[in-house]
Tab-separated table of C-alpha atoms and ligand atoms in Angstrom:
chain	number	residue	atom	x	y	z
A	15	UNK	CA	-88.529	39.710	-116.172
A	16	UNK	CA	-92.188	37.723	-116.195
A	17	UNK	CA	-92.723	36.576	-119.920
A	18	UNK	CA	-95.110	39.466	-121.704
A	19	UNK	CA	-98.447	36.955	-123.580
A	20	UNK	CA	-101.362	38.009	-125.276
A	21	UNK	CA	-104.713	37.778	-124.773
A	22	UNK	CA	-107.720	38.383	-126.888
A	23	UNK	CA	-110.262	39.858	-124.299
A	24	UNK	CA	-112.831	42.017	-126.348
A	25	UNK	CA	-114.891	41.161	-128.837
A	26	UNK	CA	-115.340	43.569	-131.579
A	27	UNK	CA	-118.891	44.485	-130.568
A	28	UNK	CA	-118.475	45.867	-127.601
A	29	UNK	CA	-115.309	47.760	-129.193
A	30	UNK	CA	-117.594	49.135	-131.910
A	31	UNK	CA	-120.174	50.024	-128.926
A	32	UNK	CA	-117.660	52.162	-127.109
A	33	UNK	CA	-115.958	54.039	-128.786
A	34	UNK	CA	-119.824	55.230	-130.761
A	35	UNK	CA	-121.267	55.385	-126.869
A	36	UNK	CA	-118.195	57.938	-126.393
A	37	UNK	CA	-118.522	59.495	-129.266
A	38	UNK	CA	-122.303	60.044	-128.424
A	39	UNK	CA	-121.420	61.229	-125.299
A	40	UNK	CA	-120.050	63.935	-126.636
A	41	UNK	CA	-121.546	64.859	-129.208
A	42	UNK	CA	-124.906	64.406	-126.547
A	43	UNK	CA	-123.593	66.896	-124.061
A	44	UNK	CA	-121.643	69.687	-126.241
A	45	UNK	CA	-125.255	69.851	-127.212
A	46	UNK	CA	-127.031	69.074	-123.447
A	47	UNK	CA	-124.727	71.548	-122.564
A	48	UNK	CA	-126.457	74.123	-125.653
A	49	UNK	CA	-129.309	73.352	-124.585
A	50	UNK	CA	-129.380	74.076	-120.729
A	51	UNK	CA	-127.940	77.060	-122.344
A	52	UNK	CA	-130.273	78.518	-123.770
A	53	UNK	CA	-131.121	82.118	-122.923
A	54	UNK	CA	-127.949	82.531	-122.065
A	55	UNK	CA	-126.860	82.320	-125.355
A	56	UNK	CA	-130.046	84.048	-126.948
A	57	UNK	CA	-131.448	81.408	-128.977
A	58	UNK	CA	-135.344	81.270	-130.403
A	59	UNK	CA	-137.580	79.065	-130.250
A	60	UNK	CA	-135.777	77.769	-134.097
A	61	UNK	CA	-132.665	77.655	-132.323
A	62	UNK	CA	-133.668	76.021	-129.343
A	63	UNK	CA	-136.297	73.028	-131.883
A	64	UNK	CA	-132.797	72.882	-134.043
A	65	UNK	CA	-130.425	71.851	-130.973
A	66	UNK	CA	-133.038	69.456	-128.944
A	67	UNK	CA	-133.650	67.849	-133.597
A	68	UNK	CA	-129.821	67.428	-133.327
A	69	UNK	CA	-129.405	66.184	-129.652
A	70	UNK	CA	-132.849	63.590	-130.181
A	71	UNK	CA	-130.556	62.112	-133.542
A	72	UNK	CA	-127.727	62.127	-131.968
A	73	UNK	CA	-129.610	59.945	-128.656
A	74	UNK	CA	-131.267	57.700	-130.872
A	75	UNK	CA	-127.696	56.778	-132.504
A	76	UNK	CA	-127.024	56.589	-129.012
A	77	UNK	CA	-130.065	54.140	-126.958
A	78	UNK	CA	-130.082	51.644	-130.137
A	79	UNK	CA	-126.069	51.284	-129.338
A	80	UNK	CA	-126.658	51.223	-125.834
A	81	UNK	CA	-129.934	48.370	-126.321
A	82	UNK	CA	-127.442	46.703	-128.627
A	83	UNK	CA	-125.226	46.388	-126.290
A	84	UNK	CA	-127.284	44.716	-123.240
A	85	UNK	CA	-128.401	42.664	-126.121
A	86	UNK	CA	-124.996	41.145	-126.546
A	87	UNK	CA	-124.331	41.149	-122.757
A	88	UNK	CA	-126.465	37.527	-123.950
A	89	UNK	CA	-124.703	36.481	-126.977
A	90	UNK	CA	-120.959	37.945	-126.746
A	91	UNK	CA	-117.623	37.184	-126.070
A	92	UNK	CA	-116.836	35.202	-123.178
A	93	UNK	CA	-115.685	39.290	-120.892
A	94	UNK	CA	-119.037	41.293	-122.811
A	95	UNK	CA	-121.003	38.923	-121.107
A	96	UNK	CA	-123.370	39.282	-117.471
A	97	UNK	CA	-121.475	37.004	-116.155
A	98	UNK	CA	-118.886	38.867	-116.202
A	99	UNK	CA	-119.939	42.649	-115.578
A	100	UNK	CA	-122.507	42.856	-112.551
A	101	UNK	CA	-121.186	42.522	-109.526
A	102	UNK	CA	-122.044	39.565	-107.601
A	103	UNK	CA	-121.808	36.211	-107.873
A	104	UNK	CA	-120.539	32.678	-106.189
A	105	UNK	CA	-116.837	33.871	-105.061
A	106	UNK	CA	-116.914	38.157	-105.662
A	107	UNK	CA	-117.111	39.502	-101.952
A	108	UNK	CA	-114.128	36.700	-101.651
A	109	UNK	CA	-112.586	38.179	-105.314
A	110	UNK	CA	-112.796	41.445	-104.089
A	111	UNK	CA	-111.280	41.403	-100.914
A	112	UNK	CA	-108.105	39.115	-102.259
A	113	UNK	CA	-108.379	42.008	-105.267
A	114	UNK	CA	-107.563	44.608	-102.410
A	115	UNK	CA	-105.109	42.464	-100.049
A	116	UNK	CA	-102.937	42.093	-103.114
A	117	UNK	CA	-103.332	45.366	-104.386
A	118	UNK	CA	-102.169	46.614	-101.103
A	119	UNK	CA	-98.848	44.559	-101.143
A	120	UNK	CA	-97.536	45.739	-104.115
A	121	UNK	CA	-99.039	42.736	-106.167
A	122	UNK	CA	-102.178	43.874	-108.087
A	123	UNK	CA	-103.954	40.873	-110.098
A	124	UNK	CA	-103.882	41.181	-113.086
A	125	UNK	CA	-107.410	39.594	-115.383
A	126	UNK	CA	-109.102	39.034	-118.897
A	127	UNK	CA	-112.077	40.913	-117.975
A	128	UNK	CA	-112.842	43.412	-115.052
A	129	UNK	CA	-111.631	43.461	-112.187
A	130	UNK	CA	-113.853	43.328	-109.713
A	131	UNK	CA	-114.192	46.928	-108.459
A	132	UNK	CA	-114.468	47.631	-112.347
A	133	UNK	CA	-117.467	45.520	-112.719
A	134	UNK	CA	-119.068	47.947	-110.162
A	135	UNK	CA	-118.135	50.890	-112.524
A	136	UNK	CA	-119.397	49.742	-115.887
A	137	UNK	CA	-122.794	47.627	-114.263
A	138	UNK	CA	-122.898	51.349	-112.637
A	139	UNK	CA	-121.943	53.223	-116.233
A	140	UNK	CA	-124.649	50.715	-118.026
A	141	UNK	CA	-127.552	52.333	-115.893
A	142	UNK	CA	-126.384	55.946	-115.245
A	143	UNK	CA	-126.452	55.254	-119.417
A	144	UNK	CA	-130.195	53.757	-119.438
A	145	UNK	CA	-131.239	55.733	-116.967
A	146	UNK	CA	-130.527	58.786	-119.646
A	147	UNK	CA	-131.755	57.104	-122.589
A	148	UNK	CA	-135.275	56.041	-121.333
A	149	UNK	CA	-135.741	59.398	-119.778
A	150	UNK	CA	-134.478	61.710	-123.473
A	151	UNK	CA	-136.882	59.428	-125.454
A	152	UNK	CA	-139.703	60.376	-123.598
A	153	UNK	CA	-138.371	63.660	-123.668
A	154	UNK	CA	-138.269	64.091	-127.345
A	155	UNK	CA	-142.014	63.077	-126.881
A	156	UNK	CA	-143.030	65.276	-125.121
A	157	UNK	CA	-140.819	68.899	-126.912
A	158	UNK	CA	-140.599	67.388	-130.439
A	159	UNK	CA	-143.374	64.951	-130.606
A	160	UNK	CA	-140.715	62.694	-132.439
A	161	UNK	CA	-140.764	58.332	-130.797
A	162	UNK	CA	-140.910	56.385	-129.987
A	163	UNK	CA	-143.539	58.675	-127.709
A	164	UNK	CA	-144.572	61.859	-129.973
A	165	UNK	CA	-147.622	60.429	-131.639
A	166	UNK	CA	-149.552	59.760	-128.419
A	167	UNK	CA	-148.244	62.165	-126.279
A	168	UNK	CA	-149.546	64.378	-129.614
A	169	UNK	CA	-152.463	63.207	-129.213
A	170	UNK	CA	-153.404	63.765	-126.363
A	171	UNK	CA	-153.053	67.419	-126.207
A	172	UNK	CA	-154.189	68.250	-129.377
A	173	UNK	CA	-156.883	70.722	-129.423
A	174	UNK	CA	-160.234	69.782	-131.084
A	175	UNK	CA	-160.097	69.523	-135.486
A	176	UNK	CA	-156.993	69.818	-134.961
A	177	UNK	CA	-154.713	66.555	-136.273
A	178	UNK	CA	-151.919	65.223	-133.784
A	179	UNK	CA	-150.124	64.011	-136.577
A	180	UNK	CA	-149.744	68.661	-137.444
A	181	UNK	CA	-148.654	69.650	-133.866
A	182	UNK	CA	-145.471	71.468	-134.129
A	183	UNK	CA	-143.074	72.319	-130.008
A	184	UNK	CA	-143.842	75.771	-128.640
A	185	UNK	CA	-147.746	75.716	-131.476
A	186	UNK	CA	-149.778	76.657	-128.501
A	187	UNK	CA	-152.712	77.966	-130.028
A	188	UNK	CA	-152.521	73.935	-131.269
A	189	UNK	CA	-153.036	72.251	-128.322
A	190	UNK	CA	-156.099	71.862	-126.110
A	191	UNK	CA	-155.085	73.625	-122.530
A	192	UNK	CA	-155.626	71.601	-120.206
A	193	UNK	CA	-153.905	68.221	-121.600
A	194	UNK	CA	-150.486	70.720	-122.692
A	195	UNK	CA	-150.759	71.567	-119.388
A	196	UNK	CA	-151.372	67.982	-117.873
A	197	UNK	CA	-148.707	65.906	-120.120
A	198	UNK	CA	-145.758	69.016	-118.072
A	199	UNK	CA	-146.344	67.375	-114.742
A	200	UNK	CA	-146.157	63.928	-116.436
A	201	UNK	CA	-143.183	65.837	-118.171
A	202	UNK	CA	-141.477	66.985	-115.174
A	203	UNK	CA	-139.786	63.797	-113.259
A	204	UNK	CA	-137.921	62.941	-116.512
A	205	UNK	CA	-136.641	66.341	-117.787
A	206	UNK	CA	-135.057	65.574	-113.762
A	207	UNK	CA	-134.234	62.966	-113.291
A	208	UNK	CA	-132.594	64.143	-117.862
A	209	UNK	CA	-131.141	66.956	-115.763
A	210	UNK	CA	-129.745	65.492	-112.399
A	211	UNK	CA	-128.334	62.570	-114.194
A	212	UNK	CA	-125.714	64.268	-116.538
A	213	UNK	CA	-124.202	65.289	-114.577
A	214	UNK	CA	-123.806	62.780	-112.258
A	215	UNK	CA	-122.650	60.717	-115.677
A	216	UNK	CA	-120.734	63.468	-116.182
A	217	UNK	CA	-118.667	62.899	-112.712
A	218	UNK	CA	-118.834	59.221	-112.561
A	219	UNK	CA	-117.589	59.219	-116.881
A	220	UNK	CA	-114.891	60.800	-115.450
A	221	UNK	CA	-113.928	58.801	-112.837
A	222	UNK	CA	-113.903	56.153	-115.496
A	223	UNK	CA	-111.757	57.545	-117.524
A	224	UNK	CA	-109.289	58.310	-114.103
A	225	UNK	CA	-109.604	55.341	-112.754
A	226	UNK	CA	-108.768	53.618	-116.451
A	227	UNK	CA	-105.954	55.314	-117.055
A	228	UNK	CA	-104.303	54.926	-112.759
A	229	UNK	CA	-105.055	50.875	-113.334
A	230	UNK	CA	-102.938	50.665	-116.609
A	231	UNK	CA	-100.309	53.276	-115.405
A	232	UNK	CA	-99.869	51.400	-111.728
A	233	UNK	CA	-101.224	47.503	-113.165
A	234	UNK	CA	-99.096	47.605	-116.292
A	235	UNK	CA	-101.137	45.604	-118.687
A	236	UNK	CA	-102.859	48.074	-120.976
A	237	UNK	CA	-106.129	48.802	-120.762
A	238	UNK	CA	-106.462	51.559	-123.084
A	239	UNK	CA	-104.798	50.323	-126.751
A	240	UNK	CA	-106.846	47.104	-125.352
A	241	UNK	CA	-110.192	48.896	-126.560
A	242	UNK	CA	-108.973	49.036	-129.739
A	243	UNK	CA	-107.046	45.497	-130.509
A	244	UNK	CA	-109.302	43.480	-128.329
A	245	UNK	CA	-106.172	42.127	-126.609
A	246	UNK	CA	-104.604	42.634	-123.932
A	247	UNK	CA	-100.464	41.821	-122.588
A	248	UNK	CA	-100.517	40.684	-119.162
A	249	UNK	CA	-97.129	38.988	-117.452
A	250	UNK	CA	-98.511	37.257	-115.500
A	251	UNK	CA	-101.719	34.069	-115.372
A	252	UNK	CA	-105.002	36.629	-115.125
A	253	UNK	CA	-107.389	35.985	-112.485
A	254	UNK	CA	-109.364	35.514	-114.281
A	255	UNK	CA	-110.634	33.354	-117.378
A	256	UNK	CA	-107.338	31.686	-118.524
A	257	UNK	CA	-109.914	30.336	-122.375
A	258	UNK	CA	-109.413	33.177	-124.347
A	259	UNK	CA	-106.349	33.795	-126.215
B	327	HEM	C1	-125.888	60.441	-122.128
B	327	HEM	C2	-126.637	60.841	-122.734
B	327	HEM	C3	-127.553	61.553	-122.777
B	327	HEM	C4	-126.920	63.102	-122.568
B	327	HEM	C5	-126.266	63.142	-121.445
B	327	HEM	C6	-127.905	64.274	-122.859
B	327	HEM	C7	-127.595	65.532	-121.972
B	327	HEM	C8	-128.813	66.369	-122.003
B	327	HEM	C9	-128.885	67.628	-121.005
B	327	HEM	C10	-127.638	68.427	-120.068
B	327	HEM	C11	-129.884	68.480	-121.459
B	327	HEM	C12	-130.807	69.668	-121.527
B	327	HEM	C13	-131.514	70.104	-120.107
B	327	HEM	C14	-132.409	71.007	-119.495
B	327	HEM	O1	-132.332	71.797	-120.078
B	327	HEM	O2	-132.867	71.539	-118.794
B	327	HEM	C15	-131.016	67.626	-122.298
B	327	HEM	C16	-132.161	67.766	-122.679
B	327	HEM	C17	-132.759	66.704	-123.808
B	327	HEM	N1	-131.836	65.980	-124.265
B	327	HEM	FE1	-130.788	65.353	-122.933
B	327	HEM	N2	-128.848	63.743	-122.842
B	327	HEM	C18	-128.718	62.374	-122.960
B	327	HEM	C19	-129.439	61.584	-124.164
B	327	HEM	C20	-130.404	61.612	-124.243
B	327	HEM	C21	-131.202	61.077	-125.447
B	327	HEM	C22	-131.396	59.181	-126.070
B	327	HEM	C23	-132.347	61.629	-125.749
B	327	HEM	C24	-133.865	61.500	-127.144
B	327	HEM	C25	-133.563	60.778	-128.194
B	327	HEM	C26	-132.416	62.612	-124.938
B	327	HEM	C27	-133.565	64.409	-125.430
B	327	HEM	C28	-133.680	65.351	-124.925
B	327	HEM	C29	-134.351	66.884	-124.598
B	327	HEM	C30	-136.015	66.424	-126.035
B	327	HEM	C31	-134.087	67.036	-123.931
B	327	HEM	C32	-134.683	69.153	-124.116
B	327	HEM	C33	-135.361	69.006	-123.205
B	327	HEM	C34	-135.533	70.077	-123.267
B	327	HEM	O3	-134.428	71.026	-121.578
B	327	HEM	O4	-137.105	70.405	-122.971
B	327	HEM	N3	-130.767	63.121	-125.031
B	327	HEM	N4	-130.044	67.015	-122.915
């Protein structure tokens, strides 16, 4: 039987990002689904504004956590970096072929960081999260006049004589009608992307969880507990770096 060896793979930055991101996602999805079903839930405008406000505050934590992770990819540990995340680079396609060939032959390669297909999945997830964060921040401005774009949007639609800082959602009498209509037209593609990207993100989040569970089941290792402890236990030499014991 091959000897088991423990390697340090996920630094504290990656682990904190991962679990804060999951908690924020659960909150954003729950409140987002309620916003989506506001009519079925028979919510009045006050309840709707409250839900959006809660969604946006969770959204700020989510967006800051994501921003921090994107920066950490420049300065974190070897498995946290863009080099270990983005698919591509020298020898990437050979690595994919070798990974798939070994998998098909029943000799799955073990990796300290992401395996070559995992790199595609993680990059895609980060892109979907970023899309949701950017569109969400624009909606926070157009719907609630919240930062970072809210003051600028309020300044553009306040009726003559109305102080933009006093604008409140759904108070049409405070808005210049033509400017408000133009703002709603500007907002439309952002809500469309936020809406459809939500389903795409849900789909890939489920795939991500299934992939991690199946990989752990088929290839061994301890992918799931490693995201808590930072350490992976492998039964053979890793196919990627070997300098992070
Ligand atoms: C992965 C993270 C997120 C998910 C899964 C998510 C999900 C959703 C969903 C399902 C809706 C309802 C869409 C609709 O009414 O058509 C929604 C609406 C909204 N989201 Fe998000 N969201 C996320 C991130 C954010 C962020 C970061 C912000 C801002 C900080 C944000 C701000 C908003 C706002 C203001 C609305 C109300 C739009 C409206 O219906 O008028 N979201 N979100």
